[in-house]
Coordinates of C-alpha atoms (C1' of nucleotides) in Angstrom, one line a residue:
Chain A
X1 CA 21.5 -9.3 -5.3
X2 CA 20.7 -8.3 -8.9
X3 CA 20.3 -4.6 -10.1
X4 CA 17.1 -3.5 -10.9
X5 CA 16.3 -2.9 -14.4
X6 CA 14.2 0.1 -15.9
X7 CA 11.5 -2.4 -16.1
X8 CA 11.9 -3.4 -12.8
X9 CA 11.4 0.4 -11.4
X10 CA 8.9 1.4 -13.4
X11 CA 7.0 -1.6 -11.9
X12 CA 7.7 -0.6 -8.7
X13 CA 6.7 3.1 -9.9
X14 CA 3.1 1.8 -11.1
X15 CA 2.6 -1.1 -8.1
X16 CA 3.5 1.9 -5.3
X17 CA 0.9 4.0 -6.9
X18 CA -1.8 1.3 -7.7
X19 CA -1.0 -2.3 -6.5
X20 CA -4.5 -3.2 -8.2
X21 CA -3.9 -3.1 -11.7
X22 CA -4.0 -6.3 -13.2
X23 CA -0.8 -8.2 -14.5
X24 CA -2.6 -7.3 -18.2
X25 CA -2.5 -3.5 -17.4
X26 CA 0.7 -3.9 -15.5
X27 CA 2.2 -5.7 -18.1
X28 CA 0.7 -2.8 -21.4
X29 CA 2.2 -0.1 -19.2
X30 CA 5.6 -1.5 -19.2
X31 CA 6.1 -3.2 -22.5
X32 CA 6.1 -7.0 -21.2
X33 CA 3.8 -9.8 -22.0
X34 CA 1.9 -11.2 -18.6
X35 CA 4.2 -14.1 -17.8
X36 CA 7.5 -12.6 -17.6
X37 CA 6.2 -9.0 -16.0
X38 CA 4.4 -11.5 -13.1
X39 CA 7.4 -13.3 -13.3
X40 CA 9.9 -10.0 -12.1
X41 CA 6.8 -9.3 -9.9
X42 CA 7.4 -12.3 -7.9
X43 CA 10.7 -12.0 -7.8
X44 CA 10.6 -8.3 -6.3
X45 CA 8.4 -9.6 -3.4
X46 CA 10.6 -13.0 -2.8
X47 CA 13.8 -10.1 -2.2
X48 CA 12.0 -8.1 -0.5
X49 CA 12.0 -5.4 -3.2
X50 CA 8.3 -4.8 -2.2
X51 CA 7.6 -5.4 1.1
X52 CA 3.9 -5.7 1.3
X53 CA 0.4 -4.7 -0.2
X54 CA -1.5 -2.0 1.9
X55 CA -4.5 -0.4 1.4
X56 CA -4.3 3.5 2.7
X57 CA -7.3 4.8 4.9
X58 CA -8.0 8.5 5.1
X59 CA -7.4 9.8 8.3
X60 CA -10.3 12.2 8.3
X61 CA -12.6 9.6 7.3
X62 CA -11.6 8.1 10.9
X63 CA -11.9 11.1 12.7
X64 CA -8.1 11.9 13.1
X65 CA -7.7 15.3 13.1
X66 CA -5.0 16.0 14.7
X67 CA -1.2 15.0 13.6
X68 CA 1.5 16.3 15.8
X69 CA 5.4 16.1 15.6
X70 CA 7.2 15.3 18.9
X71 CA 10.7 15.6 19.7
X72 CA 12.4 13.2 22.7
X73 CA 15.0 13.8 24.4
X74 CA 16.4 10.7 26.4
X75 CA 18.2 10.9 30.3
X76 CA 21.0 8.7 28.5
X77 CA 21.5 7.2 25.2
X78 CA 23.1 3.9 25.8
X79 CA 21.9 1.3 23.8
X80 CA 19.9 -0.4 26.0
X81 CA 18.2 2.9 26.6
X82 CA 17.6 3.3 22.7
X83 CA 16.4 0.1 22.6
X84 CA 13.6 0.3 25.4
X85 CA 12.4 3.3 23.7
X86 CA 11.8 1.8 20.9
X87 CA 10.1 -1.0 22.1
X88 CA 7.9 0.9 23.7
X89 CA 6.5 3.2 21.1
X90 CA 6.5 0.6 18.4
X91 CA 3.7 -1.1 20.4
X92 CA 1.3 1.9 20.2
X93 CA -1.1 2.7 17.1
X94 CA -0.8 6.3 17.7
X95 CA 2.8 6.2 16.6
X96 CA 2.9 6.1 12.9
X97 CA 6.3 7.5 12.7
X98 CA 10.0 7.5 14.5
X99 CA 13.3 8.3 13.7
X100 CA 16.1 8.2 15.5
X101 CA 18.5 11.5 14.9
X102 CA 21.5 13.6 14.8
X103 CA 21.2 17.1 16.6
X104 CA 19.7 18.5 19.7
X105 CA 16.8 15.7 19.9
X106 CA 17.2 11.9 20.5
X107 CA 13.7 11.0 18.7
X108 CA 11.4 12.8 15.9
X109 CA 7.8 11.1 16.1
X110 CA 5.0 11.4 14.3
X111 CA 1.7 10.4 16.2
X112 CA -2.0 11.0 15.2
X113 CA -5.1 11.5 17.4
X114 CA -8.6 12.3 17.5
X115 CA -8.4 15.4 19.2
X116 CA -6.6 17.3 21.5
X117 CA -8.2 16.0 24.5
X118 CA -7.2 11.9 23.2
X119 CA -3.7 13.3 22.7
X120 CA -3.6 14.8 25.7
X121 CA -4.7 11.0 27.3
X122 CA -1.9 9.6 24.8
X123 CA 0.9 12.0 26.4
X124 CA -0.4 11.1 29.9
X125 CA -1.1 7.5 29.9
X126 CA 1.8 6.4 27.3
X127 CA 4.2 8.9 26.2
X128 CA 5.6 10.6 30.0
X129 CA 4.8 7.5 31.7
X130 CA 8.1 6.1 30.3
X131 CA 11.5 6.0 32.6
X132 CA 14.1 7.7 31.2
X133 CA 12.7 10.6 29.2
X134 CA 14.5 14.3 29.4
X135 CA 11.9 16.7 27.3
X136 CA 9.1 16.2 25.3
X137 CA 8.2 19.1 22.6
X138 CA 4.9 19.0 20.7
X139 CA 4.9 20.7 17.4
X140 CA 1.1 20.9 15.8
X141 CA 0.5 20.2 11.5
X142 CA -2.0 22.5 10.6
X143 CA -2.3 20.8 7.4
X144 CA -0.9 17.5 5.2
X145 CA 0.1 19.7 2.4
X146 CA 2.0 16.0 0.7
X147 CA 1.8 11.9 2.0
X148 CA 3.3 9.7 -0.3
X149 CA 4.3 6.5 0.4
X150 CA 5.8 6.2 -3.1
X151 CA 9.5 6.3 -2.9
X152 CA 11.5 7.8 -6.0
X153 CA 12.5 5.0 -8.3
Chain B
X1 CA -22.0 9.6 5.8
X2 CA -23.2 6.3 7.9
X3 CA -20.9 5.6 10.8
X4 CA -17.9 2.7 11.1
X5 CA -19.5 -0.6 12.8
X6 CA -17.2 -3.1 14.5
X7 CA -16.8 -5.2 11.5
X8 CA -16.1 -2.2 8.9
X9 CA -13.1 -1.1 11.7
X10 CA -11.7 -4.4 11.5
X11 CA -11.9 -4.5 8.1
X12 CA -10.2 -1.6 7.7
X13 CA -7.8 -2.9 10.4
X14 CA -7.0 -5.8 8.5
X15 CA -7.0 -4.1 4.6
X16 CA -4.1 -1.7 6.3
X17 CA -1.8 -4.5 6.7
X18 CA -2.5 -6.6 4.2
X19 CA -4.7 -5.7 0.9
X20 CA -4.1 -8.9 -0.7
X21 CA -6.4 -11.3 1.5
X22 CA -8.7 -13.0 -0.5
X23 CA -12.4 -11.7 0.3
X24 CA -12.9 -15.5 2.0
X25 CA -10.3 -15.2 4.1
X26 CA -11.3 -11.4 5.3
X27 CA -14.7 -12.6 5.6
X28 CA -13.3 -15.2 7.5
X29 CA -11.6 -12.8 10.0
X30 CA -14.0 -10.5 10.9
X31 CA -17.1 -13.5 10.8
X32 CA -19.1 -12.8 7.7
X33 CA -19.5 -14.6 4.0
X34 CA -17.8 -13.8 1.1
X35 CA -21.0 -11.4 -0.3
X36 CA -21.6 -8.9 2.7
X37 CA -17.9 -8.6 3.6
X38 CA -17.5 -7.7 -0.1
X39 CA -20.2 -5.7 -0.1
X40 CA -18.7 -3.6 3.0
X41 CA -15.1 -3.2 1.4
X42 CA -16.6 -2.0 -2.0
X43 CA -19.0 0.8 0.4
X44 CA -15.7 1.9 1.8
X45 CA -14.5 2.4 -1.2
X46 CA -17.0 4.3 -2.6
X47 CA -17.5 6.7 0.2
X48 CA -13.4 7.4 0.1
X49 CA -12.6 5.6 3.7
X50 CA -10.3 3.4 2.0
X51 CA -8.4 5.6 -0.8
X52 CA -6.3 3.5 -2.9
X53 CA -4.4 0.0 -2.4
X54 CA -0.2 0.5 -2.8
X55 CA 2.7 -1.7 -2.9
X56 CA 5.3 -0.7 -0.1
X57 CA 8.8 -0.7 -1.1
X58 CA 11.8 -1.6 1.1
X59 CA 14.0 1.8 0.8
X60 CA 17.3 0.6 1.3
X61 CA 16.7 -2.0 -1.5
X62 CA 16.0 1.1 -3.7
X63 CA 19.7 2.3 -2.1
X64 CA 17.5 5.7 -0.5
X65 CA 19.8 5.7 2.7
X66 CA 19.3 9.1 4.0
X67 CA 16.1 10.4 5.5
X68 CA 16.0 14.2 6.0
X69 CA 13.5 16.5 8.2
X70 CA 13.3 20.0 6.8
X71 CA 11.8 23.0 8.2
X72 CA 11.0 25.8 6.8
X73 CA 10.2 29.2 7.1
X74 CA 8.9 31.3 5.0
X75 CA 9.4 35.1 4.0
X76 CA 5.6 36.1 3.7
X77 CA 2.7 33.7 4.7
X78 CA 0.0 34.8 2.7
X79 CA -2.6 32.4 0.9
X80 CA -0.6 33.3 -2.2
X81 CA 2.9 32.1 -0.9
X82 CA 1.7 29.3 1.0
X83 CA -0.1 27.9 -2.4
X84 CA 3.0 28.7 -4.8
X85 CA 4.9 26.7 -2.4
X86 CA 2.8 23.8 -1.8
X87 CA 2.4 23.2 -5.8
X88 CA 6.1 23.4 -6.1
X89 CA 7.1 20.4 -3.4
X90 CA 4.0 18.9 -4.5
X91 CA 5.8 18.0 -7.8
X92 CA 8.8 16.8 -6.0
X93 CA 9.4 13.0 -5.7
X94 CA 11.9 13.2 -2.6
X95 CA 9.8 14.8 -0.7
X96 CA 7.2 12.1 1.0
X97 CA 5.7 14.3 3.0
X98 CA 5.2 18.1 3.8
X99 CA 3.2 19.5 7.0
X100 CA 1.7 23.1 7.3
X101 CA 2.9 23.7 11.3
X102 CA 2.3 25.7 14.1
X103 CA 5.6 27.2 15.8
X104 CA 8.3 28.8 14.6
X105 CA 8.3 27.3 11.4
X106 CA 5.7 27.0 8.8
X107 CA 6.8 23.8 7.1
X108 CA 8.0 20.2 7.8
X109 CA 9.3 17.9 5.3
X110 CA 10.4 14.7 4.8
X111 CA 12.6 14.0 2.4
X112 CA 14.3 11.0 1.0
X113 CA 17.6 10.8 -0.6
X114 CA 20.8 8.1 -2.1
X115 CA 23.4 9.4 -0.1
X116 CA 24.6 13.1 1.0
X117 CA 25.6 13.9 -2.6
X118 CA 22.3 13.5 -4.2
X119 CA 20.7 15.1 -1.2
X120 CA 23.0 18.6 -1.4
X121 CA 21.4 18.3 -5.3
X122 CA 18.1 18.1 -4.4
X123 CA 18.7 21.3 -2.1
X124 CA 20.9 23.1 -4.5
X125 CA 18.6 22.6 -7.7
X126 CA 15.0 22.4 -6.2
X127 CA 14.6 23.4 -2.6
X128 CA 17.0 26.5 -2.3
X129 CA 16.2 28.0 -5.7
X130 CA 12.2 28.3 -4.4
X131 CA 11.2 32.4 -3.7
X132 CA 10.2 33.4 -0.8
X133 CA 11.5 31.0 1.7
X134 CA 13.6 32.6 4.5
X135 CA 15.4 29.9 6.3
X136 CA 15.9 25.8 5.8
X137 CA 17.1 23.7 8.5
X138 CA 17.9 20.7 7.6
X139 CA 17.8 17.2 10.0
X140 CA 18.7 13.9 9.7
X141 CA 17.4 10.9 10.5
X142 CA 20.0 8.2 12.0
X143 CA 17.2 5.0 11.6
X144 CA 13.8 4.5 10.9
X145 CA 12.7 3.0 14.3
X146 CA 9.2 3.0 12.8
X147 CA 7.2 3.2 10.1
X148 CA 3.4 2.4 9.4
X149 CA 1.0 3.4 7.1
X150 CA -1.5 2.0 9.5
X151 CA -3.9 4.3 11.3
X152 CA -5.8 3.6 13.8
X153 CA -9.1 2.4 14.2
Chain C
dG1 C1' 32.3 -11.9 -35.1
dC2 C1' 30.5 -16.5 -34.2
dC3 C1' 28.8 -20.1 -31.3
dA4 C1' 27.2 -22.2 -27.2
dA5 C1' 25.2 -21.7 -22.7
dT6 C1' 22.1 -19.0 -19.9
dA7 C1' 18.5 -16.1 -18.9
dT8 C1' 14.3 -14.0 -20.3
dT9 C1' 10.1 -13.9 -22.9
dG10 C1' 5.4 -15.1 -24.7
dG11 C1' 1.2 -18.0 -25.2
dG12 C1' -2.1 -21.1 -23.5
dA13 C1' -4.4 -24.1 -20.0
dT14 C1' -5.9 -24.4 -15.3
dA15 C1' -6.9 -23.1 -10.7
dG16 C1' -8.4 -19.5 -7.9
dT17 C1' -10.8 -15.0 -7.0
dT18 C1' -14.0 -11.4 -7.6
dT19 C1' -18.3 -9.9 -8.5
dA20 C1' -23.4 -9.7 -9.5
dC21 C1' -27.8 -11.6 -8.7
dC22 C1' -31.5 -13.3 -5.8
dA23 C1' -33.6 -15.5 -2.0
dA24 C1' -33.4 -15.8 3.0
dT25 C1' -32.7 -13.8 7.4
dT26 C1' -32.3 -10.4 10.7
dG27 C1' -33.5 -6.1 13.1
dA28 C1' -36.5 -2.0 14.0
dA29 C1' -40.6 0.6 14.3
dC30 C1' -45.3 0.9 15.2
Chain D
dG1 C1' -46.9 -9.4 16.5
dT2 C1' -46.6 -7.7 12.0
dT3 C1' -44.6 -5.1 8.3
dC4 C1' -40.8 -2.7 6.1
dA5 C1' -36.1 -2.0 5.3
dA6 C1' -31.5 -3.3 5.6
dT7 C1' -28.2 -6.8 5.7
dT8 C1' -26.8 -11.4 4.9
dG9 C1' -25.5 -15.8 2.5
dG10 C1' -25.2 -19.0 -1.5
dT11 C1' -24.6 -19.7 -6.4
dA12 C1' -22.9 -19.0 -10.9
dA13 C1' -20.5 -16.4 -14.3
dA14 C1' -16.7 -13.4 -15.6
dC15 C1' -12.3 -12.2 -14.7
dT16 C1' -7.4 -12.8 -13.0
dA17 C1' -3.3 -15.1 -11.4
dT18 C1' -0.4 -18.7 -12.0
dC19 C1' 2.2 -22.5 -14.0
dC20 C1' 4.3 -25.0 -17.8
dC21 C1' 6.8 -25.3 -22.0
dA22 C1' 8.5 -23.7 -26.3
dA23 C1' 10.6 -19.7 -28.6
dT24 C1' 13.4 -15.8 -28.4
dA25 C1' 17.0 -12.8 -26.8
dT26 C1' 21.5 -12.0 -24.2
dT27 C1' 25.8 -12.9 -22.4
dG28 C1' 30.4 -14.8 -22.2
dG29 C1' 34.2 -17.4 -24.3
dC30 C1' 37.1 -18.1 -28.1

DNA sequence: GCCAATATTGGGATAGTTTACCAATTGAAC
DNA sequence: GTTCAATTGGTAAACTATCCCAATATTGGC
C-alpha cells in the first residue's frame, strides 16, 4: 500500500468537497496535466482511498426535522449480542449513524425523523421491539451547528 | 416550493448512493428518458434538495483511527456565546460534526483524530483554549457500526 | 556523481456523457 | 370534448473521460 502524496491529499481534499469538477479543473487546482491527475484518481478508487461518489440531500428539504442522539445499553455484550444489534439497526434508514463505545453506554446512534410523533413510531415499532436491550436515552439536536463529511487530509 | 413525486424520491434515493450513474442509466431506474430525468435532477438542484455531489473517503486509509464524541457545556448561553463558539469549531477540520442539544449539555461533537496523541493536541491547542466553556467530556468510539450519508426518502 | 531501470507525466485521439432545443404526448380544468 | 399548461422523449452539438504512446522525471546501484 503506497503512501499518499501531497498531490494525492489535496485531491482527496478537492474530490470530498466537490466530486464534480472536471479532471481539467481538478487537474489546474493541483498542478498536474489531465492524464496523470485521472490516472492517481483511479488509482485512489481501485484502493479504496475513495470509497464512493454521493450526492448530499438536505434534510429539511425532506422534511426531517428532527435529529436525535440515542444511547443503548445492551442486557449482555457477548459478541453474538453485538453482532445482532448491529444487524438490526444497519437495516433501518432512520439510522444514519452508530458507534460502538467505551464508557457507561454500549451504542451512540444518530437517527433522523420527521417529527416527534414518526420518531415516537420509530422507537415503538423498531428500536424497543429488539431482545436484549437494557436502556434507551434520547438526547434532542436543537440545531446542526457543523456536517462535514470531509475528513482532514 | 413544489412537492417530491415518486420519481424525484427515487431519484434522490438513487443520487445518495451513487452520484456517478450516467443520466441513462438513472433514467433507466426510475422509468423515464434521458431529457425529463435530467431535467428533474437539474430542478433539484436548483431548488437546494440536492446540495452538492462529494467523494467519500475511507478513514482508516487516511490512518484517522479514533472517533471521539464531545460534549460540552458551556459557561453562559447567550446568543453571543453560542455564535463565538460555533464560528470557532466551524473552522476546525477534526470536528465533522457539532449539534446544539437539549439536556444537560449544550454541545455534541464528533471529532476525528490519528491516534490518542494527535487527539490530546487537538484538545490541548484548540478545544480547551476556547472561553467560556465549562466542562468537556470526552467519548470514544470503539467501531463505526454504521455510517450513511443517506437520508431518507 | 553517473548511469540504467522504473515510475510518472503530458498530449492527442476516440468513445462516452451531458446538455439544450423542439416537437409530441399527457393530464387537468372547464 | 376541447383547450391550455406541464411534462415527456428524441436528436444533435458541446463537453468530458479515458486510453495509448512518447517524453520526462525519479530512484537505486555502483
Amino acid at each position: 500500500m503506497p503512501e499518499l502524496d501531497a498531490i494525492d491529499r489535496k485531491i482527496l481534499a478537492l474530490l470530498q468537497t466537490d466530486s464534480r469538477l472536471t479532471m481539467q479543473e481538478l487537474a489546474d487546482k493541483v498542478g498536474l496535466s489531465v492524464s496523470p491527475c485521472h490516472r492517481r484518481v483511479k488509482l485512489l478508487e481501485e484502493r479504496g482511498v475513495i470509497s464512493r461518489y454521493v450526492a448530499t440531500v438536505d434534510q429539511k428539504a425532506l422534511g426531517l426535522h428532527v435529529s436525535v442522539f440515542i444511547s443503548i445499553k445492551l442486557a449482555r455484550q457477548k459478541e453474538e449480542d453485538l453482532n445482532r444489534f448491529a444487524r438490526a439497526i444497519s437495516k433501518w434508514d432512520e439510522v444514519l449513524e452508530c458507534y460502538l463505545m467505551t464508557g457507561n453506554r454500549d451504542y451512540l446512534l444518530r437517527v433522523v425523523a420527521a417529527d416527534l410523533a414518526s420518531y415516537e413510531t420509530f422507537l415503538k415499532t423498531k428500536l424497543t421491539r429488539l431482545d436484549g436491550i437494557a436502556s434507551i436515552e434520547s438526547s434532542f439536536a436543537l440545531s446542526q451547528v457543523k456536517y462535514s463529511i470531509a475528513l482532514p487530509v
